Coordinates of C-alpha atoms and ligand atoms in Angstrom, one line a residue:
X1 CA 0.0 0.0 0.0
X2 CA 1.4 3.5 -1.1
X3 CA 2.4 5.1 2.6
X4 CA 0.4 8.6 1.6
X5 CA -2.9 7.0 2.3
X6 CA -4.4 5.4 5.1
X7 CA -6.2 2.8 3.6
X8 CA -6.4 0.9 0.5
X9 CA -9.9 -0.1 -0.6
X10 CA -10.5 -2.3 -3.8
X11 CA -14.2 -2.2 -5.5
X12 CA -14.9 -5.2 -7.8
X13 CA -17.7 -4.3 -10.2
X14 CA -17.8 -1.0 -12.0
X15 CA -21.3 -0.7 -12.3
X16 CA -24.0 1.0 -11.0
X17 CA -23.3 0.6 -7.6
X18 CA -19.3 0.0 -7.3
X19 CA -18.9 3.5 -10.0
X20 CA -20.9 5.6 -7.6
X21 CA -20.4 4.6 -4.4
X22 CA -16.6 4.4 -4.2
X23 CA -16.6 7.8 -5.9
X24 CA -18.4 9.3 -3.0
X25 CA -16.3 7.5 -1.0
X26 CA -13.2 8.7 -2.7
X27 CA -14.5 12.4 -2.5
X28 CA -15.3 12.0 0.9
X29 CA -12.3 10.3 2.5
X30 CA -9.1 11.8 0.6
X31 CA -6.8 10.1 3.2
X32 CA -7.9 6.7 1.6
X33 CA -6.9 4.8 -2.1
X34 CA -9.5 3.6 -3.8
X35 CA -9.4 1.2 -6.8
X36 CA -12.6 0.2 -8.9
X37 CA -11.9 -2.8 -10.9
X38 CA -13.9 -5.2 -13.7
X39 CA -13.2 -7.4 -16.0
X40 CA -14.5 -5.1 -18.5
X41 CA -11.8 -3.3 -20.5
X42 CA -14.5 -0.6 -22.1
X43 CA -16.4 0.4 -19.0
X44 CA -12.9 0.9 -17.8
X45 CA -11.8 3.0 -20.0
X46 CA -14.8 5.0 -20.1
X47 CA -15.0 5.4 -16.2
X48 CA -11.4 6.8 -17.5
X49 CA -13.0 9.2 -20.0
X50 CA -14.8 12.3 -20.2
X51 CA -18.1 10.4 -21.5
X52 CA -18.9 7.8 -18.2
X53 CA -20.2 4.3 -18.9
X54 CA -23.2 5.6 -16.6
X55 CA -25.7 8.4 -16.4
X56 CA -26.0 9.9 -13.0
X57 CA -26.6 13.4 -11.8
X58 CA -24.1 14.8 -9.7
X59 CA -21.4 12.0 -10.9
X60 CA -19.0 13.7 -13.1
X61 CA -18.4 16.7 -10.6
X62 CA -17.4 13.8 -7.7
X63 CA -15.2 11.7 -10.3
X64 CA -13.7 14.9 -11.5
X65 CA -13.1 15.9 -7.8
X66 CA -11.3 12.4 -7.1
X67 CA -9.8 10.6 -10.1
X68 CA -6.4 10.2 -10.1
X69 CA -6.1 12.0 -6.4
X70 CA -7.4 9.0 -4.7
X71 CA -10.1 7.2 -7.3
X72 CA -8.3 4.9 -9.6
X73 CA -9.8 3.0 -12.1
X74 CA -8.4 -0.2 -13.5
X75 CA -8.4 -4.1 -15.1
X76 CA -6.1 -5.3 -12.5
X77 CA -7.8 -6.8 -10.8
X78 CA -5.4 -9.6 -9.3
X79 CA -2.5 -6.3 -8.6
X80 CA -5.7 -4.6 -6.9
X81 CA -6.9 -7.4 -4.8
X82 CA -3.1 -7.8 -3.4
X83 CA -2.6 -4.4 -2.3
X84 CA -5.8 -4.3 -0.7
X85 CA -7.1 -3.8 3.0
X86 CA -10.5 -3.7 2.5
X87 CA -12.4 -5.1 -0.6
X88 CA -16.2 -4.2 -1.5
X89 CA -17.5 -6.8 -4.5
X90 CA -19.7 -5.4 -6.3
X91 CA -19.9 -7.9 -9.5
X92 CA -24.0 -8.3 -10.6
X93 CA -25.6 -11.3 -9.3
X94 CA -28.3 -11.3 -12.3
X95 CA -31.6 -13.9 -11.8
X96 CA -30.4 -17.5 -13.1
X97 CA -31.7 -18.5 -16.6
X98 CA -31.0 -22.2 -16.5
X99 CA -31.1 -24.8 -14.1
X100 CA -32.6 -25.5 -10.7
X101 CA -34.1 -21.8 -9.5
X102 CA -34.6 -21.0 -13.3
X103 CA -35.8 -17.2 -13.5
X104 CA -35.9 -16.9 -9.7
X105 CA -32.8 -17.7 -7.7
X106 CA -29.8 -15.1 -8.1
X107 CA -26.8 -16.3 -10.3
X108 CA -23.8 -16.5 -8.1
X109 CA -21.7 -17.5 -10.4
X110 CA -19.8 -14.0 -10.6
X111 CA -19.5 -13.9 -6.8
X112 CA -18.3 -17.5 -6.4
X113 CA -15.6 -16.8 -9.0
X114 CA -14.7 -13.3 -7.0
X115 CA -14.3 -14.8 -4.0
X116 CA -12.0 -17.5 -5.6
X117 CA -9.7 -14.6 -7.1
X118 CA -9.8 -13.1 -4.1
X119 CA -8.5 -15.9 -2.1
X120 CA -5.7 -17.0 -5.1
X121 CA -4.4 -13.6 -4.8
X122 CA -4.4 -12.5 -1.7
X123 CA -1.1 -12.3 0.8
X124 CA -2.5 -10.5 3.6
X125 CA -5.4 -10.2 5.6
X126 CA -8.5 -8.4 4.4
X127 CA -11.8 -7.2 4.9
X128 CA -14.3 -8.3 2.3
X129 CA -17.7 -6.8 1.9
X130 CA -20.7 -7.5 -0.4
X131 CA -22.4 -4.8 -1.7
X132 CA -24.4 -6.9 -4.4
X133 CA -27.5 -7.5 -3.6
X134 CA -27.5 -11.2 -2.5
X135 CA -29.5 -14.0 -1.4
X136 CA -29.4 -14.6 2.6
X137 CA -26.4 -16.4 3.9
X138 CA -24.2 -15.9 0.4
X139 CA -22.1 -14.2 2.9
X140 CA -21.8 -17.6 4.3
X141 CA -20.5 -19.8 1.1
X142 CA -18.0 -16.7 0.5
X143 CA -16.3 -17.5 3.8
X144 CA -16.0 -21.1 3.3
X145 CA -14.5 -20.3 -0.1
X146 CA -11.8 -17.4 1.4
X147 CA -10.9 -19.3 4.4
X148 CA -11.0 -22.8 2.9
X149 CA -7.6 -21.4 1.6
X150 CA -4.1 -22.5 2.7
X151 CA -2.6 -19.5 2.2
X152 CA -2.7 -18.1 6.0
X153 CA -5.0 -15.2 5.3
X154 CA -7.9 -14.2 7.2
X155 CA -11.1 -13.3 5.5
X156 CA -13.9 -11.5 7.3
X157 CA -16.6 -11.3 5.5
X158 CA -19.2 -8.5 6.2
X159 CA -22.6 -7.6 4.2
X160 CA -23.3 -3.6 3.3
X161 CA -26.2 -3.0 1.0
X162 CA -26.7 -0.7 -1.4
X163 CA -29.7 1.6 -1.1
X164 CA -29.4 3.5 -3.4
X165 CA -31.8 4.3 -6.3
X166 CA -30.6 5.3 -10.0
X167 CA -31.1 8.7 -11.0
X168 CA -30.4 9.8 -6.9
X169 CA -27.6 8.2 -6.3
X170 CA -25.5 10.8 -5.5
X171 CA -27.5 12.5 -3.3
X172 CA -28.7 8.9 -1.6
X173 CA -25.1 8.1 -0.9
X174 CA -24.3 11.2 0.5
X175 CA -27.4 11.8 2.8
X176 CA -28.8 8.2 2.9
X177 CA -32.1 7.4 5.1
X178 CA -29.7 4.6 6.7
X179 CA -26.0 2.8 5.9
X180 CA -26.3 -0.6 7.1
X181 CA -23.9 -2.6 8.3
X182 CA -23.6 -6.9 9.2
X183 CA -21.1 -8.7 10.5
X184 CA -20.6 -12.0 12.3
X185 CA -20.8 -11.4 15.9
X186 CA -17.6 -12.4 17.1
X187 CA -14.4 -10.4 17.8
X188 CA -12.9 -9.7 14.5
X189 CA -16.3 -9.7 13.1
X190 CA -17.7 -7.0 15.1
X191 CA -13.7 -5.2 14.7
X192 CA -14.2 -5.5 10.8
X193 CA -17.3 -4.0 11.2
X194 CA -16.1 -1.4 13.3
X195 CA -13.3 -0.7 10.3
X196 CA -16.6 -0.1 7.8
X197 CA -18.4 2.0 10.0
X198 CA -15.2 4.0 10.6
X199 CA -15.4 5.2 6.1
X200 CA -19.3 5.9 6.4
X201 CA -18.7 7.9 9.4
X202 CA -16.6 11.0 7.7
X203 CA -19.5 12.2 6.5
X204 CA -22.6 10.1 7.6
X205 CA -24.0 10.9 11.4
X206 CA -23.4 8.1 13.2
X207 CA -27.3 7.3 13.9
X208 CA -28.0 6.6 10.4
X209 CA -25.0 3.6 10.5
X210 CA -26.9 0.9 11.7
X211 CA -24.8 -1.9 13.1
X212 CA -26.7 -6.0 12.5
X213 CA -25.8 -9.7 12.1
X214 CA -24.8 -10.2 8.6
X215 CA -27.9 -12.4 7.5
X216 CA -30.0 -9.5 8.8
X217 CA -28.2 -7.1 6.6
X218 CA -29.0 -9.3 3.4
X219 CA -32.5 -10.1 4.5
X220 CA -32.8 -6.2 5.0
X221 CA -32.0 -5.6 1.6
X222 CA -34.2 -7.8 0.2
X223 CA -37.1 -6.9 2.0
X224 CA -36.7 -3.6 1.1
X225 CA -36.8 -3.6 -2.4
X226 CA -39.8 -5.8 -1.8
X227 CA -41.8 -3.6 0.0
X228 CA -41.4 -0.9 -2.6
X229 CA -42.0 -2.9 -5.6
X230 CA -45.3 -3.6 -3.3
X231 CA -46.5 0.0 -2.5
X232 CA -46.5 0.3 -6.4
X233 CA -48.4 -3.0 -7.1
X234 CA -50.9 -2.1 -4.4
X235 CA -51.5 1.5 -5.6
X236 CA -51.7 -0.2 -9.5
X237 CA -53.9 -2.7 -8.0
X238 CA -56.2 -0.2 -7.0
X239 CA -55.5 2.0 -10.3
X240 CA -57.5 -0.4 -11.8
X241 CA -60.6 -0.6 -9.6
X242 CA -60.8 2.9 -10.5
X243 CA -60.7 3.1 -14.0
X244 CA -63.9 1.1 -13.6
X245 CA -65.9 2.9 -10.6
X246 CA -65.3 6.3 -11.9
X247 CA -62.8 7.3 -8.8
X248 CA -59.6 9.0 -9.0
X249 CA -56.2 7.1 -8.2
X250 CA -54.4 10.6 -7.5
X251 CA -57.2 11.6 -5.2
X252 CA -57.2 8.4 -3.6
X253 CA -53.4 7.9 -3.3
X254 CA -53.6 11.5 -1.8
X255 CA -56.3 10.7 0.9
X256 CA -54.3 7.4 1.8
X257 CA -51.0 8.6 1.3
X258 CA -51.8 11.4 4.2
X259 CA -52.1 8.6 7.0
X260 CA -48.7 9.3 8.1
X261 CA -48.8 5.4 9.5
X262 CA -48.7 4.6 5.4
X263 CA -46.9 7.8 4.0
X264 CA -46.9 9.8 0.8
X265 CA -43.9 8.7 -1.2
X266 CA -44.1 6.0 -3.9
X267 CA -47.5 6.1 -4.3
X268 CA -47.5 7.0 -8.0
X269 CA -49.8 4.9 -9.9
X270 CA -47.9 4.0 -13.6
X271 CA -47.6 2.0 -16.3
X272 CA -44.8 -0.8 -13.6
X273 CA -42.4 -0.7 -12.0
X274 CA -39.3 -1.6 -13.3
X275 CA -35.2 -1.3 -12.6
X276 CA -32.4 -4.3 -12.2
X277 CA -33.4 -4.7 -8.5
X278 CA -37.5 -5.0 -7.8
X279 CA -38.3 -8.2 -9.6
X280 CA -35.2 -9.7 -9.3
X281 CA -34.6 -9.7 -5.6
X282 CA -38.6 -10.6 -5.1
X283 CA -38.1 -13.0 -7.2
X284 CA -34.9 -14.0 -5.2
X285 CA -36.8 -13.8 -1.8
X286 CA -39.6 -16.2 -3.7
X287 CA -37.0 -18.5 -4.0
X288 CA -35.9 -18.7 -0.5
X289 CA -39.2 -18.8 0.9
X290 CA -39.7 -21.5 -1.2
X291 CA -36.7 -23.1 -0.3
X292 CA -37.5 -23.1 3.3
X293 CA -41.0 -24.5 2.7
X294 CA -43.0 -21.1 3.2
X295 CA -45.0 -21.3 0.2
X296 CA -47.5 -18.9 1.1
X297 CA -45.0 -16.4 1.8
X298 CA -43.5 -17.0 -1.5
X299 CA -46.7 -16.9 -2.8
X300 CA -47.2 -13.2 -1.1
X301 CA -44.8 -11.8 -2.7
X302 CA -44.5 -13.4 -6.0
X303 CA -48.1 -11.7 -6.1
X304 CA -46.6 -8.4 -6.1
X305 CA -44.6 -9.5 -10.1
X306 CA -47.5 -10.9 -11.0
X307 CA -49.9 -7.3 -10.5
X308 CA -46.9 -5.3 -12.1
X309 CA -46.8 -7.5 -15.1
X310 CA -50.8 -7.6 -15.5
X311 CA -50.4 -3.7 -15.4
X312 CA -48.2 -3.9 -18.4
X313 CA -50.4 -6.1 -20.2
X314 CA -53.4 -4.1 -19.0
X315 CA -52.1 -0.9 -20.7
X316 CA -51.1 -2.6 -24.3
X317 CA -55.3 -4.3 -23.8
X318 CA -56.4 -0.7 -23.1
X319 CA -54.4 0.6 -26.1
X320 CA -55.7 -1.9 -28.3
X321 CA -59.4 -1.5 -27.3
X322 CA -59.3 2.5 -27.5
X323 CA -58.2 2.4 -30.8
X324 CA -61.0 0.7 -32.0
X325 CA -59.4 -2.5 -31.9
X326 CA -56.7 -2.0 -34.3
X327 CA -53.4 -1.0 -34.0
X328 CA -51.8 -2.6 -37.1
X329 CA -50.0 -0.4 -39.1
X330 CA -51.2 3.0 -37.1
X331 CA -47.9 5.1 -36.0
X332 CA -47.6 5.1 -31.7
X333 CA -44.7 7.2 -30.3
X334 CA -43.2 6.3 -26.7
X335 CA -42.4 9.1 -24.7
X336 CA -40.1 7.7 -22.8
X337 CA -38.1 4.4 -22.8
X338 CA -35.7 4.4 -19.5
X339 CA -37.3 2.6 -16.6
X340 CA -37.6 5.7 -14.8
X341 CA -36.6 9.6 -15.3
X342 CA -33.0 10.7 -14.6
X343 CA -31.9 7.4 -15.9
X344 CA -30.5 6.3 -19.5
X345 CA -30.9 2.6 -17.8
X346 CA -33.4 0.4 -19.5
X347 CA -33.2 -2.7 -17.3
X348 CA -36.8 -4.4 -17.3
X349 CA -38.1 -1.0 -18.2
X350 CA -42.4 -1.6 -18.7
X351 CA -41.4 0.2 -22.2
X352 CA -40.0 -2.9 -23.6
X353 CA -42.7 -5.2 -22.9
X354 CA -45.3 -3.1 -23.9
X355 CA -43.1 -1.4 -27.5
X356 CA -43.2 -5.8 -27.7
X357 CA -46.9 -6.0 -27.1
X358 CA -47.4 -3.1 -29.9
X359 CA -45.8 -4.6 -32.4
X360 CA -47.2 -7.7 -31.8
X361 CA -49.9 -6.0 -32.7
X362 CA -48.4 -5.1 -35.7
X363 CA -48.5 -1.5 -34.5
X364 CA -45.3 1.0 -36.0
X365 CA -43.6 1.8 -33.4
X366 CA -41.5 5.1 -32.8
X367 CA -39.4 5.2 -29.5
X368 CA -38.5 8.7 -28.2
X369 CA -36.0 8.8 -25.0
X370 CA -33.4 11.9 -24.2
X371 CA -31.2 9.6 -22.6
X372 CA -31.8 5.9 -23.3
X373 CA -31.9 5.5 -26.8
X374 CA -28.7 3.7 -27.1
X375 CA -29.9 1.2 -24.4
X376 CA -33.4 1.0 -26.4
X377 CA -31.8 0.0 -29.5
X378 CA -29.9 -2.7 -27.7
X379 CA -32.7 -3.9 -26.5
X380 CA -34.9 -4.2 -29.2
X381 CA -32.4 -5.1 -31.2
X382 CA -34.1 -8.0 -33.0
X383 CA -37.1 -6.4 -34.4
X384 CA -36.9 -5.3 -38.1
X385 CA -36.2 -1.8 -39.0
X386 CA -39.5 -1.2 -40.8
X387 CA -41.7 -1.9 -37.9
X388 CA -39.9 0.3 -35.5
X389 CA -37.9 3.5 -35.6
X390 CA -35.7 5.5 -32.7
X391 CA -36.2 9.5 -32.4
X392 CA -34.7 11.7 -30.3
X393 CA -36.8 15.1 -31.2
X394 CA -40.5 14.5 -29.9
X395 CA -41.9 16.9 -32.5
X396 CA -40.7 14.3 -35.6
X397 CA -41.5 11.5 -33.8
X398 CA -45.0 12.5 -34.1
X399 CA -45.5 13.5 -37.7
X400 CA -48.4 11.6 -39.1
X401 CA -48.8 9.6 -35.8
X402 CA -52.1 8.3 -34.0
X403 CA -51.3 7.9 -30.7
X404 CA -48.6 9.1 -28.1
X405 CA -47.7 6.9 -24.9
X406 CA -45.9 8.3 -22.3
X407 CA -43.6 5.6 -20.4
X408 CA -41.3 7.7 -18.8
X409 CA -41.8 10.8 -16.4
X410 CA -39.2 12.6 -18.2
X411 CA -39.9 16.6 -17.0
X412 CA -39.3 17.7 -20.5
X413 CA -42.0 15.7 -21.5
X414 CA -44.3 17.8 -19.8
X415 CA -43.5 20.9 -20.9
X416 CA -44.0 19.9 -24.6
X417 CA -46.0 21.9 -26.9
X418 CA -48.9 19.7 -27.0
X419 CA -51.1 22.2 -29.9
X420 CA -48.1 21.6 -32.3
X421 CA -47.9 17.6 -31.2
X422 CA -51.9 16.9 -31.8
X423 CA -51.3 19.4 -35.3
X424 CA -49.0 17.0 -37.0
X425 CA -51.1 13.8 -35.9
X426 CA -53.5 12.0 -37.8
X427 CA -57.4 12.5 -35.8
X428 CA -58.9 11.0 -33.8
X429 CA -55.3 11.4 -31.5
X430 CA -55.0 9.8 -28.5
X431 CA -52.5 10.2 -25.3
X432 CA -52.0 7.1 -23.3
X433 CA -50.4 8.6 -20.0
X434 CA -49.1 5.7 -18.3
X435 CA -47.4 8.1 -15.4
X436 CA -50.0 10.5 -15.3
X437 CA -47.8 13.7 -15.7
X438 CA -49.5 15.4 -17.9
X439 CA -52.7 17.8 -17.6
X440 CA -55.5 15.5 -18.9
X441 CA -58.5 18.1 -18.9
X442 CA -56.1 20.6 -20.9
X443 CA -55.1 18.0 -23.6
X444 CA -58.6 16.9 -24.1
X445 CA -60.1 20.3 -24.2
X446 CA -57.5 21.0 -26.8
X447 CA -59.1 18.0 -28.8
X448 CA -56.9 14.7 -27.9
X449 CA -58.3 11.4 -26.6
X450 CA -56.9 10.6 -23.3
X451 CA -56.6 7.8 -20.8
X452 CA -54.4 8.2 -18.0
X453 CA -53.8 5.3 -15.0
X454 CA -56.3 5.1 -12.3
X455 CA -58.9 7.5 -13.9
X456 CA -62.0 7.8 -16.2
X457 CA -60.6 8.3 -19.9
X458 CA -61.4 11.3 -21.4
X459 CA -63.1 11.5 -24.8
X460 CA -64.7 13.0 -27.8
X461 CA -66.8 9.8 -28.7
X462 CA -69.1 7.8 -26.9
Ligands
UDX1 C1 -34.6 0.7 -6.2 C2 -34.7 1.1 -4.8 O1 -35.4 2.3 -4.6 C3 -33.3 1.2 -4.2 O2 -33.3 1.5 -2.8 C4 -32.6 -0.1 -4.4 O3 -31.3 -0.1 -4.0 C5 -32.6 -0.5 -5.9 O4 -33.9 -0.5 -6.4 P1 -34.2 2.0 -8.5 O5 -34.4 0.6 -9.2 O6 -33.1 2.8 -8.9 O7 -34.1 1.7 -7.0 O8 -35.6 2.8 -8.7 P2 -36.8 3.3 -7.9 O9 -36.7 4.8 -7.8 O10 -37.0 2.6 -6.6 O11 -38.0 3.0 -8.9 C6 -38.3 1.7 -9.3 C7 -39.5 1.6 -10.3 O12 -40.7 1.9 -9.7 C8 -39.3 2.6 -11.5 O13 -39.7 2.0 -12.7 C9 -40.3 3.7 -11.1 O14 -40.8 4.5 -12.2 C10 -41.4 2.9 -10.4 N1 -42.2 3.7 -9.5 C11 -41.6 4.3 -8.4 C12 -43.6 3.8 -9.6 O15 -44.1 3.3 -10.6 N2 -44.3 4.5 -8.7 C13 -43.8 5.1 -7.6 O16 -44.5 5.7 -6.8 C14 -42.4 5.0 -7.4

C-alpha cells in the first residue's frame, strides 16, 4: 500500500453501484486509495474518460473531484486485490436463466468466482464486503470459499447493501435514510465492522449507520426492495378498480398517502415498475421462501410481479381496445423508454414489454428517449427496422402519428408543446399517460383522446 494513504480499498464491479459509491467514498475520505476494478476493459476505459459508462446526476463533478487523487480506475484486478485492505464486490448477481431456481434464484456464479480470485491472490489479511444484492447467507459460502484457503490469510466477511436508487444516487449516498452494516458477531467480526463504520462515518452521522448480524443485513436488503415494488403493485392494483368505478387514483393515493402510519412517497400509480433490482430480488426472496417450505410467503410476494406485469399487459389491452381494436400499421410514439426519469438505464423497463406487445400487434412503433436510446436500440435489437424507428426530437417523432404513450416521467416531456404535437397527428389522436404527468383536462379540451392510469378516460366519442 502507497504510505500517503491510510487505507487501500478495492471495488470489484464498475457498475451502477461500485462507479458511484466508491466515488463518494473517494470524495469523501481523501486520506484513503481507492481502486474500482472489472473485467471489462471498455467500461474501464470509459470510467477513465470524459463520456462515463453511466448516467448519473451529480457523478462527473465527484469523479472529477477524485480521479487520479485517490479514485483509480483499472483491469487489474489480481495487482488490486493484493494491495488491498478492504475489498467491497460489487460484481452483478443477475436472476439465473438455466437450471434449478430458473428465473428466480440469483446467479452467483460471478460472486463465487470473486471470491475464488480473491482468495488466489491474496497475501495479507482483508476485509471483504458485499455490496451486491444477494440472497441470505451468500455471505456464508463466500467464507468457506476465502478461508478454505491455505494461504494463511484471514477473511472476514461483512454484508453492506446498497440503497441507493438510479437517477439519486448521488444525493442517496451522500445523505442516505440509513448505511447498514452486518457482520458476524464475534471479535474480528464485530472489529471489521467497526473498520466499515469507521469510512461511512466522515461524513454520515453516526445514527443513520446501523450496526446487524450479517444475514439480517442481506434479509434487509431484500425486503426492502420488496416492500417498494409492493406499494406500487398495491396502488396499480387499486389504479384499476378505478378506472372502472369512476374514482380518482391521485385523489385516492392523496387521501391514503396522508395517514402518516402509510406515508406519501411511492404512491405513483404508472404503467410498472421496473429497474435491475425490484423483480429480481422478489423474485430471489420467492425462492428462498420457497426453499425453506414457506409457500405462502412466496406466494405473497411473487403476487406483487405478477400485478406489475398484468399492469403492463393491462395498458397494451387498453391501447388496443381504444383504438377501435386495431393498431396494425397505425404510428404510436413512446415518450419515454428508461425505466424511470433521470436514468439512461433500461433494465426491465415496462417500455419494452409493452413497445413488444405493440408490435405484436403489428403496430409501427417510434421510441422517443433523451437519454436511453442507445440502451433501447440494444434492446430491441431483434425487431426489423420497418416496424420500429428510434427519435430523439418529440416533435418528428409525431409526424403523421395516432397515438402518443408516455412511459417515462421525463420533466421535458411535460413541458412539450402539445397544440403543435396533436397538429401534426392523424385525428382521432390519443395520449396514453401511463405516469400520469400530464394535464389531462387541458389535452382533451385541446381536442386529444386521453386515458391516464387510475382514472376515467377522457373522450370525444361515446
Ligand atoms: C430501487 C430502490 O429504490 C433502491 O433502494 C434499491 O437499492 C434499488 O432498487 P431503482 O431501481 O433505482 O431503486 O428505482 P426506484 O426509484 O425505486 O423505482 C423503481 C421503479 O418503480 C421505477 O420504474 C419507477 O418508475 C417505479 N415507481 C416508483 C412507480 O411506478 N411509482 C412510484 O410511486 C415509485
Amino acid at each position: 500500500m502507497l504510505k500517503e494513504f491510510s487505507k487501500s480499498i478495492l471495488c470489484i464491479g464498475a457498475g451502477y453501484v461500485g462507479g458511484p459509491t466508491m466515488a463518494m467514498i473517494a470524495a469523501k475520505c481523501p486520506q484513503y486509495k481507492i481502486t474500482v476494478v472489472d473485467i471489462d476493459r471498455d467500461r474501464i476505459h470509459r470510467w477513465n474518460s470524459d463520456s462515463l459508462p453511466i448516467f448519473e446526476p451529480g457523478l462527473d463533478k465527484l469523479i472529477e473531484t477524485a480521479r487520479g487523487r485517490n479514485l483509480f480506475f483499472s483491469t487489474e484486478i489480481d495487482v488490486g486485490i493484493r494491495d488491498a485492505d478492504i475489498i467491497f464486490v460489487a460484481v452483478n448477481t443477475p436472476t439465473k436463466t438455466f437450471g434449478q431456481g430458473a428465473e428466480k434464484a440469483a446467479d452467483l456464479q460471478y460472486l463465487e468466482k470473486t471470491s475464488r480470485q480473491i482468495l488466489a491472490h491474496s497475501t495479507s489479511d482483508k476485509i471483504i464486503v458485499e455490496k451486491s444484492t444477494v440472497p441470505v447467507r451468500t455471505s456464508n459460502a463466500m467464507e468457506r470459499i476465502l478461508n478454505g484457503g491455505k494461504n494463511n490469510v484471514r477473511f472476514d466477511v461483512l454484508s453492506n447493501p446498497e440503497f441507493l436508487a438510479e437517477g439519486t444516487a448521488i444525493k442517496d449516498l451522500e445523505n442516505p435514510d440509513r448505511v447498514l452494516i452486518g457482520s458476524r458477531e464475534t471479535e474480528n467480526g464485530i472489529k471489521a465492522r467497526k473498520e466499515i463504520v469507521d469510512i461511512y462515518a466522515n461524513w454520515v452521522p453516526k445514527e443513520k449507520i446501523l450496526e446487524s448480524n450479517t444475514w439480517s443485513a442481506e434479509l434487509s436488503k431484500l425486503t426492502a426492495n420488496a416492500f417498494l415494488a409492493q406499494r406500487i403493485s398495491s396502488i396499480n392494483a387499486i389504479s384499476a378498480l378505478c378506472e372502472k368505478t369512476e374514482a380518482d387514483i391521485n385523489e385516492v393515493a392523496a387521501a391514503v398517502g396522508m395517514d402518516s402510519r402509510i406515508g406519501s412517497k411511492f404512491l405513483n400509480a404508472s404503467v410498472g415498475f421496473g429497474g435491475s433490482c425490484f423483480k429480481k430480488d422478489i423474485l430471489n426472496l420467492v425462492y428462498i421462501c420457497q426453499n425453506y417450505d414457506l409457500h405462502e410467503v412466496a406466494d405473497y410476494w411473487e403476487s406483487v410481479v405478477k400485478i406489475n406485469e398484468w399492469q403492463e399487459k393491462r395498458f397494451v389491452r387498453n391501447m388496443l381496445s381504444s383504438m377501435f381494436n386495431t393498431i396494425a400499421g397505425k404510428k404510436i410514439v413512446i415518450l419515454g423508454f428508461a425505466f424511470k426519469a433521470d436514468t439512461g438505464d433500461t433494465r426491465e423497463s415496462p417500455a419494452m414489454y409493452i413497445v413488444r406487445g405493440l408490435l405484436e400487434e403489428h403496430a409501427q412503433v417510434v421510441v422517443c428517449d433523451p437519454k436511453a436510446l442507445g440502451n433501447a436500440r440494444n434492446d430491441l435489437k431483434d425487431v426489423p427496422g420497418d416496424l420500429l424507428a428510434f427519435e430523439e426530437d418529440p416533435y418528428e417523432a409525431t409526424e403523421g402519428a395516432h397515438a402518443i404513450a408516455i412511459l417515462t416521467e421525463w420533466e421535458e416531456y411535460k413541458n412539450l408543446d402539445y397544440e403543435r404535437l396533436l397538429s401534426s397527428m392523424v385525428h382521432p389522436s390519443f395520449v396514453f399517460d401511463g405516469r400520469n404527468i400530464l394535464d389531462h383536462q387541458r389535452l382533451f379540451e385541446m381536442g386529444f383522446n386521453v386515458y391516464s392510469i387510475g382514472r376515467s378516460p377522457l373522450k370525444h366519442f361515446r
